[in-house]
Amino acid sequence: MAKKKIGILTGGGDCPGLNAVIRAAVRRGITVHDYEFLGLRKGWLGLVKGDAFPLTLGDVEEILPQGGTILGSSRTNPFGSNSGEEVPACEQHFKELGLDALLAIGGDDTLGVARKFSDRGLPMVGAPKTIDNDLSGTDYTFGFWTSIERVMESIDWLRTTAMSHERIFVVEAMGRSAGWIAAYGGMAGAADYILTPEKPFTLDELVWSMKRRWDAGIHYAVIVVAEGAEWHEREIIQEDVAKDEFGHAYLGGIGLELSKALGKTLAPDLGRKANDLTRHVVLSHLQRGGTPCAFDRILGTRFGAAAVDLIAAKKFGYMVALQGHNIVPVEITDAVSVTKVVDQKFLDLASNFYY
Ligand code: F6P
């Protein structure tokens, strides 16, 4: 009997641990289920173009510690194209490549596409990836804890220079609609203020907190702000913001704006020059690149193995998820329909450490 052929793709922003999933899926798929694998290049673009290559045990042998993805990635959305030709092209290539099932590794956008193809009858399973940790149905997505380590270390490093120069550093973390990275990275690094999309803020409350620090004799601060934090006074002119194929705006810039506004408002009271008091750092893709931490290697490995077991069980339309200590199947629809946001209690706890 011909071996079953499984496609794998990685879509959306890359993150550490993608290769751990690919390695585990291929290894378990070949050695336990006797499958063959095809890697699709650059996310859904690979299926749109029929661009694929055989993935062997040798290809995945050394990749566990490697960041990024050996398959490449893109933010291609076949359902978002104006021509209407990309969805049928994907279905055609699925057949021509002889695929029996496809493992889509991605965040809400990539898995949203998998769900749509699943609704149209293509056998899909998913594995939840994103440093943003904003997918529902799973306690954590892989990549998240690596990014937390990076934010934590950055705060540690910035604290020493902030203290030397009695400065306020505004550190901009990723997170468009949920502030997981800012909140967890901030708490791990003992940030002196954390700003997220979940809890709108005003400049006044931040200024007030900084003044309290200074009054208490602590003349420096490290503030972490999520790129999508809700700042009441901030105005974004939407037409000027570039969007990706899934309609997401490219954010960034809040750290600089906040640092300037803080400097201007606070410096006169502290007897400082505005342009000397504050500095900003955009952590950007340093949070996403490089080697995965131990947790993400293990989570990725468990996800990859469980995903091929889902295929073997013909449980299509599901993604693997971490709930407590267990890896469980969750309907992709449930995972992508609601953005998972940071618990208010967690943010309240973080605020216990501000002045
Ligand atoms: O993967 C999600 C994310 O990390 C967001 O937090 C961020 O806004 C976005 O990716 C940036 O991605 P890129 O620059 O690759 O488009």
PDB file of N, CA, C and O and ligand atoms in Angstrom, residues 13 75 129-132 174-176 227 250 285 288, ligand 1:
ATOM      1  N   GLY A  13       4.321  35.267  11.160  1.00  0.00           N
ATOM      2  CA  GLY A  13       5.630  35.648  11.711  1.00  0.00           C
ATOM      3  C   GLY A  13       6.310  34.409  12.270  1.00  0.00           C
ATOM      4  O   GLY A  13       5.676  33.605  12.935  1.00  0.00           O
ATOM      5  N   ARG A  75       3.125  35.839   5.051  1.00  0.00           N
ATOM      6  CA  ARG A  75       1.771  36.158   5.530  1.00  0.00           C
ATOM      7  C   ARG A  75       0.756  36.051   4.396  1.00  0.00           C
ATOM      8  O   ARG A  75      -0.197  36.818   4.323  1.00  0.00           O
ATOM      9  N   LYS A 129       1.324  28.358  16.956  1.00  0.00           N
ATOM     10  CA  LYS A 129       2.592  29.086  17.072  1.00  0.00           C
ATOM     11  C   LYS A 129       2.335  30.571  17.205  1.00  0.00           C
ATOM     12  O   LYS A 129       1.437  31.081  16.540  1.00  0.00           O
ATOM     13  N   THR A 130       3.015  31.235  18.065  1.00  0.00           N
ATOM     14  CA  THR A 130       3.175  32.689  18.024  1.00  0.00           C
ATOM     15  C   THR A 130       3.844  33.146  19.311  1.00  0.00           C
ATOM     16  O   THR A 130       3.503  32.671  20.397  1.00  0.00           O
ATOM     17  N   ILE A 131       4.769  34.078  19.163  1.00  0.00           N
ATOM     18  CA  ILE A 131       5.374  34.631  20.385  1.00  0.00           C
ATOM     19  C   ILE A 131       4.325  35.433  21.139  1.00  0.00           C
ATOM     20  O   ILE A 131       4.475  35.657  22.326  1.00  0.00           O
ATOM     21  N   ASP A 132       3.259  35.842  20.453  1.00  0.00           N
ATOM     22  CA  ASP A 132       2.255  36.709  21.088  1.00  0.00           C
ATOM     23  C   ASP A 132       1.377  35.978  22.107  1.00  0.00           C
ATOM     24  O   ASP A 132       0.724  36.620  22.926  1.00  0.00           O
ATOM     25  N   MET A 174       6.628  43.358  21.480  1.00  0.00           N
ATOM     26  CA  MET A 174       5.608  43.001  20.482  1.00  0.00           C
ATOM     27  C   MET A 174       4.294  42.650  21.191  1.00  0.00           C
ATOM     28  O   MET A 174       4.265  42.422  22.397  1.00  0.00           O
ATOM     29  N   GLY A 175       3.244  42.529  20.404  1.00  0.00           N
ATOM     30  CA  GLY A 175       1.911  42.237  20.963  1.00  0.00           C
ATOM     31  C   GLY A 175       0.930  43.268  20.465  1.00  0.00           C
ATOM     32  O   GLY A 175       0.861  44.369  20.982  1.00  0.00           O
ATOM     33  N   ARG A 176       0.195  42.886  19.401  1.00  0.00           N
ATOM     34  CA  ARG A 176      -0.696  43.846  18.762  1.00  0.00           C
ATOM     35  C   ARG A 176      -2.007  43.998  19.513  1.00  0.00           C
ATOM     36  O   ARG A 176      -2.449  45.101  19.804  1.00  0.00           O
ATOM     37  N   GLU A 227       3.391  46.962  21.800  1.00  0.00           N
ATOM     38  CA  GLU A 227       3.228  47.812  20.613  1.00  0.00           C
ATOM     39  C   GLU A 227       1.769  48.224  20.384  1.00  0.00           C
ATOM     40  O   GLU A 227       1.485  49.271  19.832  1.00  0.00           O
ATOM     41  N   TYR A 250       0.634  47.437  10.465  1.00  0.00           N
ATOM     42  CA  TYR A 250       1.994  47.354  10.998  1.00  0.00           C
ATOM     43  C   TYR A 250       2.113  48.416  12.076  1.00  0.00           C
ATOM     44  O   TYR A 250       2.014  49.602  11.791  1.00  0.00           O
ATOM     45  N   HIS A 285      12.287  42.412  16.395  1.00  0.00           N
ATOM     46  CA  HIS A 285      12.445  40.995  16.037  1.00  0.00           C
ATOM     47  C   HIS A 285      13.525  40.277  16.835  1.00  0.00           C
ATOM     48  O   HIS A 285      13.700  39.063  16.656  1.00  0.00           O
ATOM     49  N   ARG A 288      11.942  37.510  18.460  1.00  0.00           N
ATOM     50  CA  ARG A 288      11.453  36.409  17.628  1.00  0.00           C
ATOM     51  C   ARG A 288      12.552  35.549  17.034  1.00  0.00           C
ATOM     52  O   ARG A 288      12.316  34.397  16.659  1.00  0.00           O
TER      53      ARG A 288
HETATM   54  O1  F6P B   1       4.034  37.183  15.070  1.00  0.00           O
HETATM   55  C1  F6P B   1       3.298  38.238  15.540  1.00  0.00           C
HETATM   56  C2  F6P B   1       4.134  39.454  15.611  1.00  0.00           C
HETATM   57  O2  F6P B   1       5.243  39.100  16.348  1.00  0.00           O
HETATM   58  C3  F6P B   1       3.466  40.701  16.176  1.00  0.00           C
HETATM   59  O3  F6P B   1       3.560  40.871  17.555  1.00  0.00           O
HETATM   60  C4  F6P B   1       4.128  41.822  15.412  1.00  0.00           C
HETATM   61  O4  F6P B   1       3.321  42.936  15.316  1.00  0.00           O
HETATM   62  C5  F6P B   1       4.327  41.185  14.085  1.00  0.00           C
HETATM   63  O5  F6P B   1       4.556  39.823  14.326  1.00  0.00           O
HETATM   64  C6  F6P B   1       5.436  41.769  13.246  1.00  0.00           C
HETATM   65  O6  F6P B   1       5.736  40.903  12.203  1.00  0.00           O
HETATM   66  P1  F6P B   1       6.449  41.211  10.833  1.00  0.00           P
HETATM   67  O7  F6P B   1       7.356  42.366  11.052  1.00  0.00           O
HETATM   68  O8  F6P B   1       7.170  39.962  10.511  1.00  0.00           O
HETATM   69  O9  F6P B   1       5.381  41.482   9.863  1.00  0.00           O
END
